[in-house]
Short mmCIF file of C-alpha atoms in Angstrom, two decimals:
data_model
loop_
_atom_site.label_atom_id
_atom_site.label_comp_id
_atom_site.label_asym_id
_atom_site.label_seq_id
_atom_site.Cartn_x
_atom_site.Cartn_y
_atom_site.Cartn_z
CA MET A 1 -26.57 -38.13 -76.50
CA ILE A 2 -27.29 -35.76 -79.32
CA LYS A 3 -29.02 -36.91 -82.42
CA ILE A 4 -28.09 -35.26 -85.76
CA ILE A 5 -30.45 -34.68 -88.26
CA PHE A 6 -29.21 -34.33 -91.89
CA VAL A 7 -31.46 -32.75 -94.53
CA LEU A 8 -30.10 -32.35 -97.92
CA GLU A 9 -31.34 -29.87 -100.37
CA VAL A 10 -30.94 -30.24 -104.29
CA ASN A 11 -32.25 -27.85 -106.89
CA PRO A 12 -32.97 -29.78 -110.06
CA ALA A 13 -33.09 -27.58 -113.14
CA ASP A 14 -35.14 -29.80 -115.28
CA GLU A 15 -37.47 -32.81 -115.35
CA ASN A 16 -34.54 -35.14 -116.28
CA GLU A 17 -32.55 -34.05 -113.32
CA VAL A 18 -35.76 -34.68 -110.97
CA PHE A 19 -36.14 -38.23 -112.20
CA GLN A 20 -32.44 -38.74 -111.77
CA ILE A 21 -32.56 -37.53 -108.01
CA ILE A 22 -35.57 -39.76 -107.43
CA SER A 23 -33.91 -42.79 -109.12
CA GLU A 24 -30.85 -42.39 -106.90
CA SER A 25 -32.79 -41.97 -103.75
CA LYS A 26 -35.05 -45.10 -104.79
CA LYS A 27 -31.47 -47.07 -105.31
CA ASP A 28 -29.98 -45.60 -102.03
CA ASN A 29 -33.07 -46.16 -100.04
CA LYS A 30 -33.22 -42.54 -99.25
CA LYS A 31 -36.34 -40.47 -98.40
CA VAL A 32 -37.39 -37.59 -100.52
CA GLY A 33 -39.51 -34.73 -99.68
CA ILE A 34 -40.54 -31.59 -102.03
CA ARG A 35 -40.42 -27.99 -101.20
CA GLY A 36 -41.75 -24.89 -102.82
CA PHE A 37 -41.21 -21.16 -101.57
CA GLY A 38 -44.79 -20.69 -100.49
CA SER A 39 -45.44 -19.91 -96.69
CA HIS A 40 -48.50 -21.76 -96.55
CA THR A 41 -49.24 -25.46 -94.99
CA LYS A 42 -46.16 -27.76 -94.71
CA ARG A 43 -46.07 -31.25 -93.44
CA GLU A 44 -43.42 -31.97 -90.96
CA ILE A 45 -40.02 -32.48 -92.45
CA LYS A 46 -38.48 -35.94 -91.16
CA PRO A 47 -35.10 -36.59 -90.47
CA ASP A 48 -32.45 -37.76 -92.83
CA ILE A 49 -34.53 -37.24 -96.13
CA MET A 50 -33.52 -35.18 -99.28
CA ILE A 51 -35.22 -31.92 -100.26
CA ILE A 52 -36.24 -31.29 -103.59
CA THR A 53 -36.73 -27.84 -104.11
CA THR A 54 -38.58 -26.36 -107.62
CA GLU A 55 -37.18 -22.75 -107.55
CA LYS A 56 -35.19 -23.53 -110.71
CA LEU A 57 -38.28 -24.99 -112.35
CA ASN A 58 -39.98 -21.41 -112.94
CA ASN A 59 -40.68 -20.80 -116.45
CA PHE A 60 -44.35 -20.08 -117.49
CA GLU A 61 -46.20 -18.96 -120.71
CA ILE A 62 -49.46 -17.42 -120.97
CA SER A 63 -51.37 -18.25 -124.35
CA GLU A 64 -54.87 -17.19 -125.07
CA ASN A 65 -57.04 -18.49 -122.11
CA LYS A 66 -54.41 -20.56 -120.33
CA VAL A 67 -50.93 -20.65 -118.58
CA ILE A 68 -48.55 -23.57 -118.80
CA ALA A 69 -46.24 -23.10 -116.03
CA ASP A 70 -43.47 -25.25 -114.31
CA SER A 71 -44.10 -26.15 -110.56
CA GLY A 72 -41.56 -23.67 -109.35
CA ALA A 73 -43.26 -20.62 -111.35
CA ASP A 74 -44.42 -17.74 -109.00
CA VAL A 75 -48.25 -17.50 -108.97
CA LYS A 76 -48.13 -13.86 -108.14
CA LYS A 77 -46.16 -13.18 -111.41
CA ILE A 78 -48.56 -15.32 -113.42
CA ARG A 79 -51.44 -13.40 -111.94
CA GLU A 80 -49.67 -9.97 -112.64
CA GLU A 81 -48.89 -10.97 -116.07
CA ALA A 82 -52.63 -12.29 -116.77
CA LEU A 83 -54.00 -8.91 -115.47
CA GLN A 84 -52.05 -6.92 -118.02
CA LYS A 85 -53.34 -9.36 -120.81
CA GLY A 86 -56.89 -8.52 -119.27
CA LEU A 87 -57.03 -12.10 -118.04
CA LEU A 88 -57.99 -13.40 -114.33
CA PHE A 89 -55.65 -16.13 -112.70
CA PRO A 90 -58.20 -17.60 -110.24
CA SER A 91 -56.30 -17.84 -106.99
CA ILE A 92 -54.81 -15.33 -104.64
CA TYR A 93 -52.41 -17.75 -103.39
CA ASP A 94 -48.94 -16.34 -103.05
CA GLY A 95 -46.53 -19.31 -103.53
CA SER A 96 -45.60 -21.53 -106.41
CA ILE A 97 -47.61 -23.38 -108.95
CA GLY A 98 -46.57 -26.64 -107.46
CA GLY A 99 -47.37 -25.41 -103.71
CA LEU A 100 -50.87 -24.34 -105.13
CA LEU A 101 -51.65 -27.76 -106.70
CA ALA A 102 -49.97 -29.78 -103.93
CA LEU A 103 -52.46 -28.52 -101.48
CA ASN A 104 -55.36 -27.81 -103.84
CA GLU A 105 -55.57 -24.37 -102.07
CA MET A 106 -59.01 -22.83 -101.83
CA SER A 107 -59.24 -19.04 -101.99
CA SER A 108 -62.19 -16.44 -101.50
CA ILE A 109 -62.75 -16.53 -105.26
CA SER A 110 -63.23 -20.44 -105.33
CA THR A 111 -66.94 -19.60 -105.06
CA ALA A 112 -66.94 -18.70 -108.72
CA TYR A 113 -63.97 -20.45 -110.09
CA GLY A 114 -63.38 -23.49 -107.73
CA THR A 115 -60.29 -24.74 -106.44
CA PRO A 116 -57.26 -25.39 -108.53
CA TRP A 117 -58.82 -29.03 -109.23
CA ASN A 118 -61.63 -27.25 -111.11
CA PHE A 119 -59.35 -24.80 -113.17
CA THR A 120 -56.32 -27.28 -113.97
CA GLU A 121 -56.48 -28.94 -117.39
CA TRP A 122 -53.40 -31.22 -116.78
CA VAL A 123 -50.52 -31.92 -114.29
CA ASP A 124 -47.16 -33.78 -115.08
CA PHE A 125 -45.58 -35.32 -111.76
CA ILE A 126 -42.41 -37.62 -111.67
CA ASN A 127 -42.03 -40.51 -109.08
CA THR A 128 -39.95 -43.70 -109.45
CA PHE A 129 -42.10 -44.90 -112.47
CA GLY A 130 -41.03 -41.71 -114.50
CA LYS A 131 -43.38 -38.77 -115.47
CA ILE A 132 -47.10 -39.33 -115.41
CA ARG A 133 -49.81 -36.90 -116.69
CA TRP A 134 -52.57 -37.01 -114.17
CA ARG A 135 -54.77 -34.47 -112.36
CA ALA A 136 -55.71 -36.68 -109.24
CA VAL A 137 -52.11 -35.70 -107.94
CA ILE A 138 -53.73 -32.34 -107.15
CA GLY A 139 -54.03 -31.95 -103.28
CA SER A 140 -51.57 -34.96 -102.52
CA GLN A 141 -48.90 -32.76 -100.91
CA GLY A 142 -46.22 -34.64 -102.29
CA LEU A 143 -47.11 -37.99 -101.08
CA PHE A 144 -46.23 -39.90 -104.20
CA GLY A 145 -44.34 -37.75 -106.53
CA VAL A 146 -43.07 -34.38 -107.77
CA ILE A 147 -45.35 -32.14 -109.75
CA THR A 148 -43.19 -30.47 -112.43
CA LYS A 149 -45.61 -28.64 -114.74
CA ALA A 150 -49.34 -27.89 -115.37
CA SER A 151 -51.74 -26.27 -117.88
CA LEU A 152 -54.13 -23.96 -115.88
CA LYS A 153 -57.33 -22.03 -117.34
CA LEU A 154 -57.45 -18.29 -117.30
CA TYR A 155 -60.59 -16.18 -117.23
CA GLU A 156 -61.80 -12.76 -118.33
CA LYS A 157 -60.91 -10.14 -115.94
CA PRO A 158 -64.17 -8.60 -114.54
CA SER A 159 -64.12 -4.88 -115.04
CA LYS A 160 -65.05 -4.03 -111.27
CA VAL A 161 -65.87 -6.28 -108.04
CA PHE A 162 -67.82 -4.92 -105.24
CA ILE A 163 -67.68 -6.43 -101.58
CA TYR A 164 -70.55 -6.37 -99.12
CA GLU A 165 -69.80 -7.21 -95.46
CA ARG A 166 -71.79 -7.14 -92.43
CA GLU A 167 -71.55 -9.11 -88.97
CA ILE A 168 -74.53 -11.16 -87.71
CA THR A 169 -75.10 -12.97 -84.51
CA ASP A 170 -78.69 -14.31 -84.93
CA LYS A 171 -78.49 -17.68 -86.67
CA LYS A 172 -81.88 -17.56 -88.33
CA GLU A 173 -81.13 -14.02 -89.89
CA LEU A 174 -78.02 -15.58 -90.88
CA LYS A 175 -79.61 -18.32 -92.78
CA LEU A 176 -81.93 -15.81 -94.44
CA GLU A 177 -79.11 -13.52 -95.60
CA LEU A 178 -76.93 -16.41 -96.95
CA ARG A 179 -79.78 -17.82 -98.99
CA LYS A 180 -80.40 -14.38 -100.43
CA LEU A 181 -76.64 -13.46 -101.27
CA ILE A 182 -76.21 -17.06 -102.81
CA GLY A 183 -79.34 -16.20 -104.94
CA LEU A 184 -77.47 -13.15 -106.31
CA LYS A 185 -74.65 -15.50 -107.60
CA PRO A 186 -71.45 -14.15 -105.93
CA ILE A 187 -68.13 -14.14 -107.34
CA ALA A 188 -66.85 -14.72 -103.80
CA LEU A 189 -68.84 -15.52 -100.62
CA LEU A 190 -66.78 -15.92 -97.42
CA VAL A 191 -68.28 -16.59 -94.07
CA GLU A 192 -66.20 -16.43 -90.78
CA TYR A 193 -67.26 -17.56 -87.22
CA GLU A 194 -65.56 -15.98 -84.10
CA GLY A 195 -66.02 -18.44 -81.18
CA ASP A 196 -65.29 -15.61 -78.52
CA ASN A 197 -68.25 -13.30 -79.51
CA LYS A 198 -70.42 -15.84 -81.31
CA ALA A 199 -70.49 -13.62 -84.23
CA PHE A 200 -70.59 -14.54 -88.12
CA GLU A 201 -68.84 -12.31 -90.62
CA ILE A 202 -70.07 -12.40 -94.01
CA HIS A 203 -67.97 -11.07 -96.93
CA ALA A 204 -69.83 -11.31 -100.34
CA SER A 205 -68.29 -10.11 -103.75
CA TYR A 206 -70.21 -9.49 -107.10
CA VAL A 207 -69.41 -7.96 -110.36
CA THR A 208 -72.77 -6.10 -110.08
CA GLN A 209 -73.80 -3.33 -107.78
CA TYR A 210 -76.64 -4.24 -105.39
CA ASP A 211 -78.59 -2.14 -102.88
CA LEU A 212 -77.95 -4.37 -99.76
CA GLN A 213 -79.38 -2.97 -96.61
CA SER A 214 -77.15 -3.29 -93.59
CA TYR A 215 -74.02 -3.89 -95.42
CA SER A 216 -70.99 -1.88 -95.68
CA LYS A 217 -69.72 -1.51 -99.36
CA ASP A 218 -66.46 -1.32 -101.24
CA GLU A 219 -64.46 -2.47 -103.95
CA GLY A 220 -62.56 -5.79 -104.00
CA ILE A 221 -62.60 -9.33 -102.79
CA PRO A 222 -62.54 -10.66 -99.39
CA MET A 223 -58.90 -11.89 -97.85
CA ILE A 224 -58.24 -14.73 -95.48
CA SER A 225 -55.89 -13.92 -92.76
CA GLU A 226 -54.34 -16.94 -91.18
CA VAL A 227 -51.17 -17.02 -89.05
CA SER A 228 -50.90 -20.82 -88.35
CA ASP A 229 -52.55 -24.25 -89.04
CA LYS A 230 -52.09 -25.23 -85.70
CA ASN A 231 -55.37 -26.80 -84.22
CA SER A 232 -57.04 -26.46 -87.80
CA TYR A 233 -58.90 -29.20 -89.46
CA ILE A 234 -60.84 -29.53 -92.78
CA VAL A 235 -64.31 -30.62 -92.48
CA GLU A 236 -66.20 -32.03 -95.25
CA ILE A 237 -69.85 -30.80 -95.72
CA SER A 238 -72.90 -31.09 -97.99
CA ASP A 239 -74.92 -28.05 -97.42
CA PHE A 240 -72.86 -24.86 -96.95
CA VAL A 241 -75.58 -22.79 -95.08
CA GLU A 242 -76.93 -25.53 -92.93
CA ASP A 243 -73.71 -27.40 -92.15
CA PHE A 244 -72.00 -24.04 -91.13
CA ILE A 245 -74.50 -22.76 -88.69
CA SER A 246 -74.81 -26.44 -87.22
CA ILE A 247 -71.07 -27.07 -86.84
CA ALA A 248 -70.81 -23.79 -84.98
CA GLU A 249 -73.57 -24.58 -82.78
CA ARG A 250 -72.48 -28.33 -82.02
CA VAL A 251 -68.51 -27.74 -81.95
CA SER A 252 -68.05 -24.07 -80.75
CA PRO A 253 -64.60 -23.57 -82.47
CA TYR A 254 -62.62 -20.85 -81.48
CA TYR A 255 -62.61 -19.63 -85.17
CA MET A 256 -63.99 -21.11 -88.33
CA TYR A 257 -64.31 -20.09 -92.07
CA GLY A 258 -65.93 -21.43 -95.19
CA ILE A 259 -66.15 -20.45 -98.91
CA TYR A 260 -69.37 -21.19 -100.52
CA GLY A 261 -68.96 -23.43 -103.25
CA VAL A 262 -66.15 -25.39 -102.07
CA ASN A 263 -68.08 -27.64 -99.46
CA LEU A 264 -65.14 -27.68 -97.18
CA LEU A 265 -64.73 -25.89 -93.89
CA LYS A 266 -61.68 -24.78 -92.05
CA VAL A 267 -62.22 -25.32 -88.22
CA TYR A 268 -59.77 -24.32 -85.53
CA VAL A 269 -60.60 -26.47 -82.19
CA THR A 270 -57.94 -27.35 -79.53
CA ASP A 271 -59.57 -30.98 -79.03
CA ASP A 272 -60.23 -32.66 -82.36
CA SER A 273 -62.63 -35.20 -80.54
CA LEU A 274 -65.20 -32.37 -80.88
CA LEU A 275 -65.38 -33.26 -84.73
CA ARG A 276 -65.60 -36.98 -84.06
CA ASP A 277 -69.14 -37.22 -85.67
CA LEU A 278 -67.78 -35.26 -88.86
CA LYS A 279 -65.68 -36.16 -91.98
CA TYR A 280 -62.45 -34.26 -90.97
CA TYR A 281 -58.61 -34.35 -91.18
CA PRO A 282 -55.98 -32.31 -90.08
CA ARG A 283 -54.87 -29.36 -92.42
CA ASN A 284 -51.57 -30.07 -92.55
CA LYS A 285 -52.16 -33.48 -94.09
CA PRO A 286 -53.80 -34.45 -97.22
CA HIS A 287 -57.12 -36.23 -97.45
CA PRO A 288 -56.82 -39.81 -96.36
CA VAL A 289 -57.84 -40.98 -99.88
CA PHE A 290 -54.22 -40.11 -101.08
CA TYR A 291 -52.58 -42.31 -98.33
CA LYS A 292 -54.27 -45.36 -100.37
CA LEU A 293 -52.98 -44.06 -103.56
CA LYS A 294 -49.41 -43.84 -102.08
CA ARG A 295 -49.33 -47.60 -101.78
CA VAL A 296 -49.61 -47.93 -105.47
CA LEU A 297 -48.05 -44.86 -106.84
CA ASP A 298 -45.07 -44.67 -104.24
CA PHE A 299 -44.58 -48.38 -104.12
CA TYR A 300 -41.17 -48.04 -102.66
CA ASN A 301 -42.22 -45.45 -100.13
CA ILE A 302 -39.76 -43.00 -100.76
CA PHE A 303 -41.66 -39.93 -100.59
CA ALA A 304 -41.85 -38.37 -96.98
#
């Protein structure tokens, strides 16, 4: 017997249409999912649900040191327009504003500017109760509402950024180097661990030039290259240097990276029981606290 899966996609043009779709779904007892256009983490699409896309909710306006943007607005376009005005949008995410906020996506420059939670002033989202303005929806991955609009901070664009990179295998030396680099106040500090060769890759960016021996030097910021979220988990930490090294030793992941200032590591392991003594959750799912909020904010349990 062949099971037919129905996925209906709707493209609301404004917030009123979003609320109307949600209200009708509640009435008809249909599940609702949300989709932007980014290629980043997506939770599994369940059968027979209605997908709300945000591609028509794509307006944004830059004024002084902030941007007010619809959830479907293109982060890349916002970043480019901000740069023309001498301003920095503090993320290198390449999807929609809604996706950026739904994931609370960290980037290499989160060292200086934090995650979207830190540089977002307010967020509007819509669920069965109507429109709610609440920043706590950031990171919820659509569990209890559709993000429709947000106000985000912009910053003065640095005139130049210098990147220093180095590979280290000795853990004691790594610890000393990271403490030194942190003391110089980086705009970005990304550390990667490759399990195959037991090596740590350091990538640190500054707005000031330094004479760092044994480091290669160029201009720019480090980029994170990821092909999949398969076998990846978010691990919560308290001390970036100590915990990064400790987890590399204890867990021996085949890949891991962390960004100083965020207190989260992304760890790739084929068996998550290796993480059992740590605070962790799958990357393609929101933090467990959002499932508790869902019981209240999605009382009718319509958001997939």
